């Protein structure tokens, strides 16, 4: 495009007198910069559109979960499909945590039969402290998106207090919808694994003690809690096992 523009300029210059060339030069420069600016604007818009599309696309987070109550080597897989359009801020926070490998080694510390299984306090107290006040704003409710069985939702203690804790709904809990708990994803594989989460300790583990002592407290007092053994993220919604990529973070069995 620039080459053609230069050729045209030479043709124009050769066909006019010296008197008009200075004025023509100004006009040609103006046209040149307009063409250049237009190209940059189009490129910038395309990049912005591509980035926006990527952030709003569904993705899967894969958890391989360990069940000490069922045996030392028993693991099952849970695949959570995240829908950013359901709860954009919640989905973005979950992706951030997944990419940081936050949930690896964390335990389902609150399990209420026929209600929810809750997880999300890190096994390292120092890491928990870093996230404790890193709160996100609430997402508005979306029509026809409800806390049905298998949906995944962030827990909170009041308005705009979501951090890292989330729960999986065992049952249809539509009563939570009007209380400001919008789901951001759903279990698309492994509801049998969700149903197998150890329920024997109920709500006995104390959150304050988990925050203070981490996995040391849980492994001592509640050794058979179900926990996330490995995590990965997949943008392929049809073949999570083949195209999932491990999340970054320490390669430890547990914390």
PDB file of C-alpha atoms in Angstrom:
ATOM      1  CA  UNK A   1       0.000   0.000   0.000  1.00  0.00           C
ATOM      2  CA  UNK A   2       2.805   2.424   0.922  1.00  0.00           C
ATOM      3  CA  UNK A   3       4.726   1.488  -2.274  1.00  0.00           C
ATOM      4  CA  UNK A   4       1.730   2.251  -4.470  1.00  0.00           C
ATOM      5  CA  UNK A   5       1.243   5.532  -2.624  1.00  0.00           C
ATOM      6  CA  UNK A   6       4.881   6.524  -3.295  1.00  0.00           C
ATOM      7  CA  UNK A   7       4.574   5.722  -7.011  1.00  0.00           C
ATOM      8  CA  UNK A   8       1.470   7.859  -7.303  1.00  0.00           C
ATOM      9  CA  UNK A   9       3.270  10.730  -5.586  1.00  0.00           C
ATOM     10  CA  UNK A  10       6.117  10.613  -8.112  1.00  0.00           C
ATOM     11  CA  UNK A  11       3.683  10.667 -11.027  1.00  0.00           C
ATOM     12  CA  UNK A  12       1.912  13.677  -9.612  1.00  0.00           C
ATOM     13  CA  UNK A  13       5.180  15.526  -8.989  1.00  0.00           C
ATOM     14  CA  UNK A  14       6.381  14.941 -12.556  1.00  0.00           C
ATOM     15  CA  UNK A  15       3.210  16.367 -14.071  1.00  0.00           C
ATOM     16  CA  UNK A  16       3.022  19.692 -12.212  1.00  0.00           C
ATOM     17  CA  UNK A  17       5.060  22.839 -12.002  1.00  0.00           C
ATOM     18  CA  UNK A  18       7.430  23.887  -9.237  1.00  0.00           C
ATOM     19  CA  UNK A  19       4.999  26.517  -7.945  1.00  0.00           C
ATOM     20  CA  UNK A  20       2.436  23.987  -6.697  1.00  0.00           C
ATOM     21  CA  UNK A  21       4.744  21.284  -5.409  1.00  0.00           C
ATOM     22  CA  UNK A  22       5.027  22.600  -1.840  1.00  0.00           C
ATOM     23  CA  UNK A  23       1.240  22.638  -1.432  1.00  0.00           C
ATOM     24  CA  UNK A  24       0.893  19.191  -2.980  1.00  0.00           C
ATOM     25  CA  UNK A  25       3.589  17.853  -0.648  1.00  0.00           C
ATOM     26  CA  UNK A  26       1.558  18.911   2.397  1.00  0.00           C
ATOM     27  CA  UNK A  27      -1.583  17.288   1.055  1.00  0.00           C
ATOM     28  CA  UNK A  28       0.213  14.044   0.235  1.00  0.00           C
ATOM     29  CA  UNK A  29       1.754  13.875   3.704  1.00  0.00           C
ATOM     30  CA  UNK A  30      -1.665  14.347   5.280  1.00  0.00           C
ATOM     31  CA  UNK A  31      -3.096  11.550   3.168  1.00  0.00           C
ATOM     32  CA  UNK A  32      -0.151   9.299   4.022  1.00  0.00           C
ATOM     33  CA  UNK A  33      -0.635   9.752   7.771  1.00  0.00           C
ATOM     34  CA  UNK A  34      -4.377   9.161   7.468  1.00  0.00           C
ATOM     35  CA  UNK A  35      -3.775   5.859   5.676  1.00  0.00           C
ATOM     36  CA  UNK A  36      -1.164   4.842   8.250  1.00  0.00           C
ATOM     37  CA  UNK A  37      -3.418   5.766  11.213  1.00  0.00           C
ATOM     38  CA  UNK A  38      -6.309   3.872   9.684  1.00  0.00           C
ATOM     39  CA  UNK A  39      -4.197   0.733   9.398  1.00  0.00           C
ATOM     40  CA  UNK A  40      -3.085   1.005  13.018  1.00  0.00           C
ATOM     41  CA  UNK A  41      -6.653   1.497  14.203  1.00  0.00           C
ATOM     42  CA  UNK A  42      -7.866  -1.584  12.358  1.00  0.00           C
ATOM     43  CA  UNK A  43      -4.998  -3.670  13.755  1.00  0.00           C
ATOM     44  CA  UNK A  44      -5.632  -2.425  17.296  1.00  0.00           C
ATOM     45  CA  UNK A  45      -9.358  -3.150  17.026  1.00  0.00           C
ATOM     46  CA  UNK A  46      -8.699  -6.650  15.734  1.00  0.00           C
ATOM     47  CA  UNK A  47      -6.301  -7.407  18.595  1.00  0.00           C
ATOM     48  CA  UNK A  48      -8.760  -6.055  21.143  1.00  0.00           C
ATOM     49  CA  UNK A  49     -11.570  -8.126  19.653  1.00  0.00           C
ATOM     50  CA  UNK A  50      -9.436 -11.278  19.732  1.00  0.00           C
ATOM     51  CA  UNK A  51      -8.471 -10.703  23.387  1.00  0.00           C
ATOM     52  CA  UNK A  52     -12.088 -10.083  24.382  1.00  0.00           C
ATOM     53  CA  UNK A  53     -13.239 -13.225  22.590  1.00  0.00           C
ATOM     54  CA  UNK A  54     -10.599 -15.303  24.363  1.00  0.00           C
ATOM     55  CA  UNK A  55     -11.549 -14.008  27.826  1.00  0.00           C
ATOM     56  CA  UNK A  56     -15.229 -14.771  27.232  1.00  0.00           C
ATOM     57  CA  UNK A  57     -14.731 -18.281  25.850  1.00  0.00           C
ATOM     58  CA  UNK A  58     -15.589 -21.308  28.018  1.00  0.00           C
ATOM     59  CA  UNK A  59     -12.698 -23.391  29.338  1.00  0.00           C
ATOM     60  CA  UNK A  60     -12.267 -26.486  31.486  1.00  0.00           C
ATOM     61  CA  UNK A  61     -10.387 -26.925  34.739  1.00  0.00           C
ATOM     62  CA  UNK A  62      -9.513 -30.539  35.487  1.00  0.00           C
ATOM     63  CA  UNK A  63      -9.047 -31.749  39.049  1.00  0.00           C
ATOM     64  CA  UNK A  64      -7.701 -35.184  39.917  1.00  0.00           C
ATOM     65  CA  UNK A  65      -9.011 -35.746  43.409  1.00  0.00           C
ATOM     66  CA  UNK A  66      -7.662 -38.053  46.128  1.00  0.00           C
ATOM     67  CA  UNK A  67      -9.850 -39.991  48.602  1.00  0.00           C
ATOM     68  CA  UNK A  68      -7.810 -41.120  51.635  1.00  0.00           C
ATOM     69  CA  UNK A  69     -10.953 -42.633  53.174  1.00  0.00           C
ATOM     70  CA  UNK A  70     -11.293 -44.995  50.195  1.00  0.00           C
ATOM     71  CA  UNK A  71      -7.636 -46.019  49.952  1.00  0.00           C
ATOM     72  CA  UNK A  72      -4.141 -44.609  49.567  1.00  0.00           C
ATOM     73  CA  UNK A  73      -4.106 -44.575  45.768  1.00  0.00           C
ATOM     74  CA  UNK A  74      -7.770 -43.906  45.011  1.00  0.00           C
ATOM     75  CA  UNK A  75      -8.276 -40.898  42.729  1.00  0.00           C
ATOM     76  CA  UNK A  76     -11.156 -39.650  40.623  1.00  0.00           C
ATOM     77  CA  UNK A  77     -11.467 -36.868  38.074  1.00  0.00           C
ATOM     78  CA  UNK A  78     -13.683 -33.781  38.213  1.00  0.00           C
ATOM     79  CA  UNK A  79     -13.929 -31.532  35.154  1.00  0.00           C
ATOM     80  CA  UNK A  80     -15.328 -28.049  35.752  1.00  0.00           C
ATOM     81  CA  UNK A  81     -16.481 -26.132  32.688  1.00  0.00           C
ATOM     82  CA  UNK A  82     -16.271 -22.396  33.279  1.00  0.00           C
ATOM     83  CA  UNK A  83     -18.779 -20.092  31.561  1.00  0.00           C
ATOM     84  CA  UNK A  84     -17.495 -16.494  31.776  1.00  0.00           C
ATOM     85  CA  UNK A  85     -20.850 -15.141  30.598  1.00  0.00           C
ATOM     86  CA  UNK A  86     -22.493 -16.506  33.752  1.00  0.00           C
ATOM     87  CA  UNK A  87     -20.259 -14.583  36.154  1.00  0.00           C
ATOM     88  CA  UNK A  88     -17.376 -12.746  34.418  1.00  0.00           C
ATOM     89  CA  UNK A  89     -15.527 -11.657  37.554  1.00  0.00           C
ATOM     90  CA  UNK A  90     -15.909 -15.017  39.237  1.00  0.00           C
ATOM     91  CA  UNK A  91     -14.755 -16.860  36.121  1.00  0.00           C
ATOM     92  CA  UNK A  92     -11.707 -14.597  35.791  1.00  0.00           C
ATOM     93  CA  UNK A  93     -10.764 -15.133  39.449  1.00  0.00           C
ATOM     94  CA  UNK A  94     -11.134 -18.921  39.119  1.00  0.00           C
ATOM     95  CA  UNK A  95      -8.919 -18.915  36.036  1.00  0.00           C
ATOM     96  CA  UNK A  96      -6.328 -16.809  37.852  1.00  0.00           C
ATOM     97  CA  UNK A  97      -6.299 -19.265  40.748  1.00  0.00           C
ATOM     98  CA  UNK A  98      -6.171 -22.273  38.430  1.00  0.00           C
ATOM     99  CA  UNK A  99      -3.238 -20.831  36.505  1.00  0.00           C
ATOM    100  CA  UNK A 100      -1.393 -20.309  39.792  1.00  0.00           C
ATOM    101  CA  UNK A 101      -2.130 -23.929  40.778  1.00  0.00           C
ATOM    102  CA  UNK A 102      -3.823 -22.615  43.905  1.00  0.00           C
ATOM    103  CA  UNK A 103      -6.165 -25.545  44.510  1.00  0.00           C
ATOM    104  CA  UNK A 104      -3.504 -28.252  44.370  1.00  0.00           C
ATOM    105  CA  UNK A 105      -3.428 -29.900  47.785  1.00  0.00           C
ATOM    106  CA  UNK A 106      -6.485 -28.031  49.115  1.00  0.00           C
ATOM    107  CA  UNK A 107      -9.152 -30.028  50.960  1.00  0.00           C
ATOM    108  CA  UNK A 108     -12.919 -30.132  50.929  1.00  0.00           C
ATOM    109  CA  UNK A 109     -13.162 -28.926  54.518  1.00  0.00           C
ATOM    110  CA  UNK A 110     -16.917 -28.310  54.660  1.00  0.00           C
ATOM    111  CA  UNK A 111     -19.205 -31.000  53.308  1.00  0.00           C
ATOM    112  CA  UNK A 112     -22.925 -30.757  53.962  1.00  0.00           C
ATOM    113  CA  UNK A 113     -24.902 -33.750  52.625  1.00  0.00           C
ATOM    114  CA  UNK A 114     -27.527 -32.843  50.013  1.00  0.00           C
ATOM    115  CA  UNK A 115     -26.252 -29.263  50.002  1.00  0.00           C
ATOM    116  CA  UNK A 116     -22.628 -28.363  49.120  1.00  0.00           C
ATOM    117  CA  UNK A 117     -18.982 -29.430  49.227  1.00  0.00           C
ATOM    118  CA  UNK A 118     -16.758 -26.437  50.005  1.00  0.00           C
ATOM    119  CA  UNK A 119     -13.048 -25.974  49.278  1.00  0.00           C
ATOM    120  CA  UNK A 120     -10.587 -23.134  48.836  1.00  0.00           C
ATOM    121  CA  UNK A 121      -8.402 -22.433  51.866  1.00  0.00           C
ATOM    122  CA  UNK A 122      -4.802 -23.042  50.848  1.00  0.00           C
ATOM    123  CA  UNK A 123      -2.704 -25.535  52.776  1.00  0.00           C
ATOM    124  CA  UNK A 124       0.071 -22.984  53.235  1.00  0.00           C
ATOM    125  CA  UNK A 125      -0.990 -20.267  55.730  1.00  0.00           C
ATOM    126  CA  UNK A 126       1.300 -17.720  54.061  1.00  0.00           C
ATOM    127  CA  UNK A 127      -0.448 -18.234  50.733  1.00  0.00           C
ATOM    128  CA  UNK A 128      -3.867 -18.040  52.384  1.00  0.00           C
ATOM    129  CA  UNK A 129      -2.901 -14.736  53.959  1.00  0.00           C
ATOM    130  CA  UNK A 130      -1.931 -13.284  50.584  1.00  0.00           C
ATOM    131  CA  UNK A 131      -5.415 -13.952  49.207  1.00  0.00           C
ATOM    132  CA  UNK A 132      -7.540 -13.287  52.280  1.00  0.00           C
ATOM    133  CA  UNK A 133      -8.122  -9.617  51.499  1.00  0.00           C
ATOM    134  CA  UNK A 134      -7.855  -9.941  47.720  1.00  0.00           C
ATOM    135  CA  UNK A 135     -11.604  -9.671  47.228  1.00  0.00           C
ATOM    136  CA  UNK A 136     -13.553  -9.259  44.014  1.00  0.00           C
ATOM    137  CA  UNK A 137     -16.800  -7.434  43.343  1.00  0.00           C
ATOM    138  CA  UNK A 138     -20.055  -9.349  43.086  1.00  0.00           C
ATOM    139  CA  UNK A 139     -21.369 -10.492  39.722  1.00  0.00           C
ATOM    140  CA  UNK A 140     -25.022  -9.732  38.962  1.00  0.00           C
ATOM    141  CA  UNK A 141     -27.454 -12.608  38.656  1.00  0.00           C
ATOM    142  CA  UNK A 142     -28.083 -13.894  35.144  1.00  0.00           C
ATOM    143  CA  UNK A 143     -31.602 -15.035  34.207  1.00  0.00           C
ATOM    144  CA  UNK A 144     -32.026 -18.823  34.015  1.00  0.00           C
ATOM    145  CA  UNK A 145     -28.601 -19.479  35.585  1.00  0.00           C
ATOM    146  CA  UNK A 146     -29.203 -21.170  38.903  1.00  0.00           C
ATOM    147  CA  UNK A 147     -27.362 -23.099  41.614  1.00  0.00           C
ATOM    148  CA  UNK A 148     -28.416 -26.446  40.230  1.00  0.00           C
ATOM    149  CA  UNK A 149     -26.822 -29.762  41.092  1.00  0.00           C
ATOM    150  CA  UNK A 150     -23.254 -29.784  39.792  1.00  0.00           C
ATOM    151  CA  UNK A 151     -22.829 -26.028  39.428  1.00  0.00           C
ATOM    152  CA  UNK A 152     -19.782 -24.350  40.954  1.00  0.00           C
ATOM    153  CA  UNK A 153     -20.054 -21.077  42.864  1.00  0.00           C
ATOM    154  CA  UNK A 154     -17.809 -18.851  44.959  1.00  0.00           C
ATOM    155  CA  UNK A 155     -18.576 -18.669  48.667  1.00  0.00           C
ATOM    156  CA  UNK A 156     -18.685 -15.291  50.396  1.00  0.00           C
ATOM    157  CA  UNK A 157     -19.394 -13.699  53.766  1.00  0.00           C
ATOM    158  CA  UNK A 158     -21.171 -10.572  52.519  1.00  0.00           C
ATOM    159  CA  UNK A 159     -21.272  -8.182  49.593  1.00  0.00           C
ATOM    160  CA  UNK A 160     -18.134  -8.089  47.451  1.00  0.00           C
ATOM    161  CA  UNK A 161     -16.182 -10.537  49.624  1.00  0.00           C
ATOM    162  CA  UNK A 162     -15.381 -13.393  47.232  1.00  0.00           C
ATOM    163  CA  UNK A 163     -11.752 -14.542  47.373  1.00  0.00           C
ATOM    164  CA  UNK A 164     -10.772 -18.206  46.880  1.00  0.00           C
ATOM    165  CA  UNK A 165     -13.389 -20.378  48.555  1.00  0.00           C
ATOM    166  CA  UNK A 166     -15.968 -22.075  46.365  1.00  0.00           C
ATOM    167  CA  UNK A 167     -18.493 -24.859  46.566  1.00  0.00           C
ATOM    168  CA  UNK A 168     -20.012 -27.508  44.354  1.00  0.00           C
ATOM    169  CA  UNK A 169     -23.755 -27.990  44.690  1.00  0.00           C
ATOM    170  CA  UNK A 170     -24.807 -31.531  45.568  1.00  0.00           C
ATOM    171  CA  UNK A 171     -28.459 -30.650  44.947  1.00  0.00           C
ATOM    172  CA  UNK A 172     -30.569 -27.974  43.286  1.00  0.00           C
ATOM    173  CA  UNK A 173     -30.066 -25.003  45.619  1.00  0.00           C
ATOM    174  CA  UNK A 174     -32.044 -22.316  43.849  1.00  0.00           C
ATOM    175  CA  UNK A 175     -32.574 -20.497  47.134  1.00  0.00           C
ATOM    176  CA  UNK A 176     -28.952 -19.299  46.859  1.00  0.00           C
ATOM    177  CA  UNK A 177     -29.640 -17.413  43.620  1.00  0.00           C
ATOM    178  CA  UNK A 178     -31.354 -14.451  45.255  1.00  0.00           C
ATOM    179  CA  UNK A 179     -28.713 -14.339  48.003  1.00  0.00           C
ATOM    180  CA  UNK A 180     -25.944 -13.230  45.643  1.00  0.00           C
ATOM    181  CA  UNK A 181     -24.308 -16.540  44.787  1.00  0.00           C
ATOM    182  CA  UNK A 182     -24.064 -16.701  40.973  1.00  0.00           C
ATOM    183  CA  UNK A 183     -22.533 -19.913  39.574  1.00  0.00           C
ATOM    184  CA  UNK A 184     -19.559 -19.459  37.256  1.00  0.00           C
ATOM    185  CA  UNK A 185     -19.241 -23.048  36.062  1.00  0.00           C
ATOM    186  CA  UNK A 186     -20.554 -26.586  36.144  1.00  0.00           C
ATOM    187  CA  UNK A 187     -19.225 -30.103  36.547  1.00  0.00           C
ATOM    188  CA  UNK A 188     -19.392 -31.703  33.104  1.00  0.00           C
ATOM    189  CA  UNK A 189     -17.506 -34.867  34.041  1.00  0.00           C
ATOM    190  CA  UNK A 190     -17.175 -36.624  37.379  1.00  0.00           C
ATOM    191  CA  UNK A 191     -20.353 -35.980  39.357  1.00  0.00           C
ATOM    192  CA  UNK A 192     -19.791 -39.467  40.758  1.00  0.00           C
ATOM    193  CA  UNK A 193     -16.466 -38.121  42.046  1.00  0.00           C
ATOM    194  CA  UNK A 194     -18.274 -35.159  43.619  1.00  0.00           C
ATOM    195  CA  UNK A 195     -20.778 -37.478  45.290  1.00  0.00           C
ATOM    196  CA  UNK A 196     -17.867 -39.537  46.648  1.00  0.00           C
ATOM    197  CA  UNK A 197     -16.311 -36.577  48.523  1.00  0.00           C
ATOM    198  CA  UNK A 198     -15.856 -37.663  52.133  1.00  0.00           C
ATOM    199  CA  UNK A 199     -18.706 -36.389  54.282  1.00  0.00           C
ATOM    200  CA  UNK A 200     -17.733 -37.915  57.630  1.00  0.00           C
ATOM    201  CA  UNK A 201     -16.375 -34.693  59.148  1.00  0.00           C
ATOM    202  CA  UNK A 202     -19.265 -32.494  58.052  1.00  0.00           C
ATOM    203  CA  UNK A 203     -18.610 -28.899  59.128  1.00  0.00           C
ATOM    204  CA  UNK A 204     -16.246 -29.765  61.986  1.00  0.00           C
ATOM    205  CA  UNK A 205     -13.017 -28.287  60.555  1.00  0.00           C
ATOM    206  CA  UNK A 206     -12.641 -24.709  61.805  1.00  0.00           C
ATOM    207  CA  UNK A 207     -11.839 -22.169  59.115  1.00  0.00           C
ATOM    208  CA  UNK A 208      -9.819 -20.020  61.507  1.00  0.00           C
ATOM    209  CA  UNK A 209      -7.561 -22.955  62.339  1.00  0.00           C
ATOM    210  CA  UNK A 210      -7.134 -23.820  58.663  1.00  0.00           C
ATOM    211  CA  UNK A 211      -6.129 -20.228  57.933  1.00  0.00           C
ATOM    212  CA  UNK A 212      -3.674 -20.288  60.801  1.00  0.00           C
ATOM    213  CA  UNK A 213      -2.150 -23.772  60.500  1.00  0.00           C
ATOM    214  CA  UNK A 214      -3.106 -24.943  57.017  1.00  0.00           C
ATOM    215  CA  UNK A 215      -2.840 -28.584  55.997  1.00  0.00           C
ATOM    216  CA  UNK A 216      -0.959 -29.469  59.188  1.00  0.00           C
ATOM    217  CA  UNK A 217      -4.142 -28.884  61.167  1.00  0.00           C
ATOM    218  CA  UNK A 218      -6.349 -30.754  58.707  1.00  0.00           C
ATOM    219  CA  UNK A 219      -4.043 -33.750  58.274  1.00  0.00           C
ATOM    220  CA  UNK A 220      -3.731 -34.113  62.049  1.00  0.00           C
ATOM    221  CA  UNK A 221      -7.381 -33.663  63.024  1.00  0.00           C
ATOM    222  CA  UNK A 222      -9.162 -34.755  59.824  1.00  0.00           C
ATOM    223  CA  UNK A 223      -6.783 -37.076  57.970  1.00  0.00           C
ATOM    224  CA  UNK A 224      -9.355 -38.548  55.604  1.00  0.00           C
ATOM    225  CA  UNK A 225     -10.591 -35.356  53.984  1.00  0.00           C
ATOM    226  CA  UNK A 226     -10.890 -35.508  50.202  1.00  0.00           C
ATOM    227  CA  UNK A 227      -8.395 -33.206  48.484  1.00  0.00           C
ATOM    228  CA  UNK A 228      -7.299 -32.008  45.038  1.00  0.00           C
ATOM    229  CA  UNK A 229      -4.175 -33.904  44.007  1.00  0.00           C
ATOM    230  CA  UNK A 230      -3.430 -32.325  40.607  1.00  0.00           C
ATOM    231  CA  UNK A 231      -4.950 -29.571  38.486  1.00  0.00           C
ATOM    232  CA  UNK A 232      -4.840 -28.603  34.811  1.00  0.00           C
ATOM    233  CA  UNK A 233      -6.522 -26.178  32.428  1.00  0.00           C
ATOM    234  CA  UNK A 234      -7.961 -27.045  29.036  1.00  0.00           C
ATOM    235  CA  UNK A 235      -9.359 -24.837  26.281  1.00  0.00           C
ATOM    236  CA  UNK A 236     -10.514 -27.916  24.385  1.00  0.00           C
ATOM    237  CA  UNK A 237     -14.086 -28.666  25.406  1.00  0.00           C
ATOM    238  CA  UNK A 238     -14.268 -31.996  23.585  1.00  0.00           C
ATOM    239  CA  UNK A 239     -11.120 -33.775  24.749  1.00  0.00           C
ATOM    240  CA  UNK A 240     -10.040 -32.593  28.176  1.00  0.00           C
ATOM    241  CA  UNK A 241      -7.826 -35.590  28.854  1.00  0.00           C
ATOM    242  CA  UNK A 242      -5.778 -35.216  25.657  1.00  0.00           C
ATOM    243  CA  UNK A 243      -5.277 -31.471  25.408  1.00  0.00           C
ATOM    244  CA  UNK A 244      -5.218 -30.285  28.992  1.00  0.00           C
ATOM    245  CA  UNK A 245      -2.052 -28.563  30.141  1.00  0.00           C
ATOM    246  CA  UNK A 246      -0.762 -28.676  33.724  1.00  0.00           C
ATOM    247  CA  UNK A 247      -1.159 -25.489  35.711  1.00  0.00           C
ATOM    248  CA  UNK A 248       2.006 -23.847  36.902  1.00  0.00           C
ATOM    249  CA  UNK A 249       3.134 -24.225  40.478  1.00  0.00           C
ATOM    250  CA  UNK A 250       4.993 -26.574  42.821  1.00  0.00           C
ATOM    251  CA  UNK A 251       4.976 -30.211  41.821  1.00  0.00           C
ATOM    252  CA  UNK A 252       4.069 -31.611  45.208  1.00  0.00           C
ATOM    253  CA  UNK A 253       1.653 -34.393  46.056  1.00  0.00           C
ATOM    254  CA  UNK A 254       0.215 -32.373  48.875  1.00  0.00           C
ATOM    255  CA  UNK A 255       0.912 -29.428  51.168  1.00  0.00           C
TER     256      UNK A 255
END
